[in-house]
Coordinates of C-alpha atoms in Angstrom, one line a residue:
X1 CA 111.0 94.1 78.6
X2 CA 108.8 95.2 75.7
X3 CA 106.3 96.9 78.1
X4 CA 108.9 99.0 79.7
X5 CA 110.4 99.8 76.3
X6 CA 107.0 100.9 75.0
X7 CA 106.5 103.1 78.1
X8 CA 109.9 104.7 77.7
X9 CA 109.4 105.3 74.0
X10 CA 106.0 106.8 74.7
X11 CA 107.6 109.1 77.3
X12 CA 110.1 110.1 74.8
X13 CA 107.4 111.1 72.3
X14 CA 105.3 112.7 75.0
X15 CA 108.1 114.9 76.2
X16 CA 108.9 116.2 72.7
X17 CA 105.2 116.7 72.0
X18 CA 104.6 118.7 75.2
X19 CA 107.5 121.0 74.3
X20 CA 106.2 121.4 70.7
X21 CA 102.7 122.3 71.9
X22 CA 103.7 124.7 74.7
X23 CA 103.7 128.5 74.6
X24 CA 104.6 128.7 78.3
X25 CA 108.2 128.3 79.4
X26 CA 107.3 126.1 82.4
X27 CA 105.5 123.6 80.1
X28 CA 108.4 123.7 77.6
X29 CA 110.8 122.9 80.4
X30 CA 108.6 120.0 81.7
X31 CA 108.6 118.5 78.2
X32 CA 112.4 118.7 78.0
X33 CA 112.7 117.0 81.4
X34 CA 110.3 114.2 80.5
X35 CA 112.3 113.7 77.3
X36 CA 115.6 113.4 79.2
X37 CA 114.2 111.1 81.9
X38 CA 112.7 108.8 79.2
X39 CA 115.9 108.3 77.3
X40 CA 118.2 107.6 80.3
X41 CA 117.1 104.0 80.9
X42 CA 117.3 103.4 77.2
X43 CA 120.9 104.5 77.3
X44 CA 121.9 102.5 80.3
X45 CA 120.0 99.3 79.3
X46 CA 123.2 97.3 78.4
X47 CA 124.7 97.6 82.0
X48 CA 128.1 98.1 80.5
X49 CA 130.4 100.4 82.5
X50 CA 130.9 102.5 79.3
X51 CA 127.1 102.9 78.8
X52 CA 126.5 103.8 82.5
X53 CA 129.3 106.4 82.3
X54 CA 127.8 107.9 79.1
X55 CA 124.4 108.0 80.7
X56 CA 125.7 109.8 83.8
X57 CA 127.5 112.3 81.6
X58 CA 124.4 112.9 79.6
X59 CA 122.2 113.2 82.6
X60 CA 124.5 115.8 84.2
X61 CA 124.7 118.0 81.1
X62 CA 121.0 117.8 80.4
X63 CA 120.1 118.6 84.0
X64 CA 122.5 121.6 83.9
X65 CA 120.9 122.8 80.7
X66 CA 117.4 122.4 82.0
X67 CA 118.2 124.2 85.2
X68 CA 119.7 127.1 83.2
X69 CA 116.6 127.2 81.1
X70 CA 114.3 127.2 84.1
X71 CA 116.4 129.9 85.8
X72 CA 116.4 132.1 82.6
X73 CA 112.6 131.7 82.1
X74 CA 111.9 132.5 85.7
X75 CA 114.2 135.6 85.5
X76 CA 112.3 136.6 82.4
X77 CA 109.0 136.2 84.2
X78 CA 110.4 138.3 87.1
X79 CA 111.7 141.1 84.8
X80 CA 108.9 141.3 82.3
X81 CA 105.9 139.7 84.1
X82 CA 105.1 137.1 81.4
X83 CA 106.0 133.5 80.5
X84 CA 105.2 133.5 76.8
X85 CA 107.9 131.9 74.7
X86 CA 107.4 134.1 71.6
X87 CA 107.4 137.4 73.4
X88 CA 110.8 137.4 75.1
X89 CA 112.2 140.9 75.1
X90 CA 114.8 141.2 77.8
X91 CA 118.4 140.4 76.4
X92 CA 119.7 138.7 79.6
X93 CA 117.2 135.8 79.8
X94 CA 117.3 135.5 76.0
X95 CA 121.0 135.0 75.9
X96 CA 120.9 132.5 78.8
X97 CA 118.1 130.5 77.2
X98 CA 119.9 130.4 73.9
X99 CA 123.0 129.1 75.6
X100 CA 121.0 126.5 77.6
X101 CA 119.4 125.2 74.4
X102 CA 122.8 125.1 72.7
X103 CA 124.1 123.0 75.6
X104 CA 121.1 120.7 75.3
X105 CA 121.8 119.9 71.6
X106 CA 125.6 120.0 71.8
X107 CA 126.6 123.1 69.9
X108 CA 130.2 124.2 70.2
X109 CA 131.7 125.4 72.6
X110 CA 129.2 123.4 74.8
X111 CA 129.7 120.3 72.7
X112 CA 132.3 118.3 74.6
X113 CA 129.8 115.9 76.2
X114 CA 128.3 114.7 72.8
X115 CA 131.2 112.6 71.4
X116 CA 131.8 111.1 74.9
X117 CA 128.2 110.2 75.4
X118 CA 127.6 108.8 71.9
X119 CA 130.7 106.7 72.1
X120 CA 129.3 104.8 75.0
X121 CA 125.9 104.0 73.4
X122 CA 124.4 101.3 71.3
X123 CA 124.0 102.4 67.7
X124 CA 120.2 102.4 67.8
X125 CA 120.1 104.6 71.0
X126 CA 122.8 106.7 69.4
X127 CA 120.5 107.3 66.5
X128 CA 117.7 108.4 68.8
X129 CA 120.1 110.7 70.6
X130 CA 121.3 112.2 67.3
X131 CA 117.9 112.8 65.7
X132 CA 114.8 112.7 68.0
X133 CA 116.5 114.4 71.0
X134 CA 117.3 117.4 68.8
X135 CA 113.7 118.2 68.0
X136 CA 112.4 119.7 71.2
X137 CA 115.3 122.2 71.8
X138 CA 115.1 123.1 68.1
X139 CA 111.4 123.9 68.3
X140 CA 112.2 126.3 71.2
X141 CA 115.1 127.9 69.3
X142 CA 112.9 128.5 66.3
X143 CA 110.2 130.2 68.5
X144 CA 112.5 132.6 70.3
X145 CA 112.4 136.0 68.6
X146 CA 114.8 138.9 68.6
X147 CA 117.8 137.0 70.0
X148 CA 121.2 138.7 69.5
X149 CA 122.4 137.6 65.9
X150 CA 126.1 137.7 67.0
X151 CA 125.5 134.9 69.5
X152 CA 123.8 132.6 67.0
X153 CA 126.4 133.2 64.3
X154 CA 129.3 132.6 66.7
X155 CA 127.7 129.4 68.0
X156 CA 127.1 128.2 64.4
X157 CA 130.5 129.0 63.1
X158 CA 132.3 127.6 66.1
X159 CA 130.2 124.4 65.7
X160 CA 131.1 123.9 62.0
X161 CA 134.8 124.4 62.7
X162 CA 134.9 122.2 65.8
X163 CA 132.8 119.5 64.0
X164 CA 135.4 119.6 61.2
X165 CA 138.6 119.7 63.3
X166 CA 137.3 117.3 66.0
X167 CA 136.5 114.5 63.6
X168 CA 139.9 114.5 61.9
X169 CA 141.9 112.3 64.3
X170 CA 139.1 109.9 65.4
X171 CA 139.1 106.2 64.7
X172 CA 135.8 105.5 66.5
X173 CA 132.8 105.8 64.2
X174 CA 130.4 106.9 66.8
X175 CA 132.7 109.8 67.8
X176 CA 133.1 110.7 64.1
X177 CA 129.2 110.7 63.8
X178 CA 129.0 112.9 66.9
X179 CA 131.4 115.5 65.4
X180 CA 129.5 115.3 62.2
X181 CA 126.3 116.1 64.1
X182 CA 128.0 119.1 65.7
X183 CA 129.0 120.4 62.3
X184 CA 125.6 120.0 60.8
X185 CA 123.9 121.7 63.8
X186 CA 126.3 124.5 63.3
X187 CA 125.1 125.0 59.7
X188 CA 121.5 125.0 61.0
X189 CA 122.2 127.6 63.7
X190 CA 124.1 129.8 61.2
X191 CA 121.0 130.4 59.1
X192 CA 118.4 130.2 61.9
X193 CA 117.7 134.0 62.2
X194 CA 117.7 134.7 58.4
X195 CA 115.7 131.8 57.2
X196 CA 114.1 129.4 59.7
X197 CA 112.6 127.2 56.9
X198 CA 116.1 126.5 55.7
X199 CA 117.1 125.4 59.2
X200 CA 114.2 123.0 59.1
X201 CA 115.2 121.7 55.7
X202 CA 118.8 121.1 56.9
X203 CA 117.5 119.4 60.0
X204 CA 115.2 117.1 57.9
X205 CA 118.0 116.1 55.4
X206 CA 120.4 115.6 58.3
X207 CA 117.9 113.2 59.9
X208 CA 117.5 111.2 56.7
X209 CA 121.3 110.9 56.1
X210 CA 122.1 110.1 59.8
X211 CA 119.4 107.4 59.8
X212 CA 121.0 105.8 56.8
X213 CA 124.6 106.0 58.2
X214 CA 123.7 104.6 61.6
X215 CA 121.8 101.7 60.1
X216 CA 124.6 100.9 57.7
X217 CA 127.0 100.7 60.7
X218 CA 124.5 98.7 62.7
X219 CA 124.0 96.1 59.9
X220 CA 127.8 95.8 59.6
X221 CA 128.1 95.6 63.4
X222 CA 131.1 98.0 63.1
X223 CA 132.1 100.7 65.6
X224 CA 135.6 101.6 64.5
X225 CA 137.2 102.4 61.1
X226 CA 139.3 99.2 61.3
X227 CA 136.1 97.1 61.5
X228 CA 134.9 98.8 58.3
X229 CA 137.7 97.2 56.3
X230 CA 136.1 93.8 56.5
X231 CA 132.5 95.0 55.9
X232 CA 132.8 94.1 52.3
X233 CA 132.5 90.4 53.1
X234 CA 129.5 91.0 55.4
X235 CA 127.3 93.1 53.1
X236 CA 128.7 93.7 49.6
X237 CA 125.8 95.6 48.1
X238 CA 125.6 97.9 51.2
X239 CA 129.3 98.5 51.3
X240 CA 129.3 99.8 47.7
X241 CA 126.4 102.2 48.6
X242 CA 127.8 103.4 51.9
X243 CA 130.5 105.8 50.6
X244 CA 127.7 107.6 48.7
X245 CA 125.8 108.0 51.9
X246 CA 128.9 109.3 53.7
X247 CA 129.7 111.7 50.9
X248 CA 126.1 112.9 51.0
X249 CA 126.6 113.6 54.7
X250 CA 129.7 115.6 53.8
X251 CA 127.7 117.6 51.2
X252 CA 129.0 116.6 47.9
X253 CA 127.1 118.1 44.9
X254 CA 125.1 115.4 43.1
X255 CA 123.8 114.0 46.4
X256 CA 121.1 115.1 48.8
X257 CA 123.4 116.5 51.5
X258 CA 124.5 119.2 49.2
X259 CA 121.1 120.8 48.9
X260 CA 120.8 122.5 52.4
X261 CA 124.4 123.6 52.3
X262 CA 124.0 125.2 48.9
X263 CA 120.8 127.0 49.9
X264 CA 122.4 128.2 53.2
X265 CA 125.4 129.6 51.5
X266 CA 123.2 131.3 49.0
X267 CA 121.1 132.9 51.8
X268 CA 124.2 134.0 53.7
X269 CA 125.5 135.7 50.6
X270 CA 122.2 137.4 50.1
X271 CA 122.5 138.8 53.7
X272 CA 125.9 140.3 52.8
X273 CA 127.7 137.8 54.9
X274 CA 130.1 136.5 52.2
X275 CA 133.1 136.1 54.6
X276 CA 130.9 134.0 56.9
X277 CA 129.7 131.8 54.0
X278 CA 133.3 131.3 52.9
X279 CA 134.4 130.2 56.3
X280 CA 131.5 127.8 56.6
X281 CA 132.2 126.3 53.2
X282 CA 135.8 125.8 54.1
X283 CA 134.9 124.2 57.3
X284 CA 132.7 121.7 55.3
X285 CA 135.9 120.6 53.6
X286 CA 137.3 119.4 56.9
X287 CA 134.2 117.2 57.5
X288 CA 134.5 116.0 53.9
X289 CA 138.0 114.8 54.6
X290 CA 137.1 112.4 57.4
X291 CA 134.0 111.1 55.4
X292 CA 136.3 110.4 52.5
X293 CA 138.6 108.6 55.0
X294 CA 135.8 106.3 56.1
X295 CA 134.7 105.7 52.5
X296 CA 138.2 104.8 51.7
X297 CA 138.4 102.3 54.5
X298 CA 135.2 100.7 53.4
X299 CA 135.6 100.3 49.7
X300 CA 139.2 100.9 48.5
X301 CA 141.0 98.6 50.9
X302 CA 141.2 94.9 50.3
X303 CA 139.8 92.8 53.2
X304 CA 141.0 89.4 54.2
X305 CA 138.5 87.1 52.6
X306 CA 136.6 85.1 55.2
X307 CA 133.8 83.1 53.8
X308 CA 132.1 82.7 57.3
X309 CA 131.4 86.4 57.2
X310 CA 129.5 86.3 54.0
X311 CA 126.3 84.9 55.3
X312 CA 124.8 87.6 57.5
X313 CA 123.6 89.9 54.8
X314 CA 121.4 87.3 53.2
X315 CA 119.5 86.7 56.4
X316 CA 119.2 90.2 57.9
X317 CA 115.9 91.2 59.3
X318 CA 113.4 93.3 57.3
X319 CA 112.9 95.6 60.4
X320 CA 116.4 96.8 59.8
X321 CA 116.8 96.5 56.0
X322 CA 113.5 98.2 54.9
X323 CA 114.1 101.6 56.7
X324 CA 117.7 101.3 55.7
X325 CA 116.8 100.9 52.0
X326 CA 114.4 103.9 52.2
X327 CA 116.9 106.1 54.1
X328 CA 119.8 105.2 51.8
X329 CA 117.8 105.9 48.6
X330 CA 116.6 109.2 50.0
X331 CA 120.1 110.2 51.1
X332 CA 121.6 109.5 47.7
X333 CA 119.0 110.7 45.2
X334 CA 116.7 113.3 46.8
X335 CA 118.6 116.3 45.4

């Protein structure tokens, strides 16, 4: 029903906006809750057992994270007598809140729910989950001052490594995208305390690239690597561009996705963290491997030639193709 859909999307926007605008922990928590409650019906809309299972998993993890956040902020108010987000000083609530937000966005080692949940969703809802749902917790992470640097660096490094290793033996595209999301989030958290503007840049470029990738898969109606082998007959032009999008997601130099990684590595080196930068760069190679694998499946394998599959790309809707064209162009040539 379009009215219900409009209401839910409005709720989604409202929750994020409340969190953005709040300087009080209670309001921030309310925004996160509204956000979670608005996306749950969107996730379960297809009444498929897999979707319902994914929704339940998502609800439980988000509720846990929100409860942790509320507990930590209450503890902070109890210990220091104030609720202001930017003036947190006590190390215990600070650590707890950082971990709660990490669970909310799916940073390793609290990442295990993300691939499972994303695998059960429709590609459009999956896109919302991978992009929009990350905004509010990120706004809070950016506002927290003087958090212990070791925690953030550990979370970031663990995420880039887990995102690389985890995606290697996956055949399901949505799980691969989930691990890719974990790895990208790791890069953002790695640089968070040294240069917040770089974190935002990485987040923005990640959004553009993910948008493009999800829409490519949606146009092809493909959810596994096997289904990609016949995408050539469905959308020839798109299939020849898709590997560039994927390699941009992996961070290969002439493409957009290389920019944030380059700047992050440079900043880490400036902060005398060369070993850390080296580890992060090596973990990016793991991700690059599975992006290459998907590109290979799309373009370098011959598909059985079925003429019935040739028609869809000529008649695809502008609602899908216009944002796809913009996102793909941005992903390939923004650097």
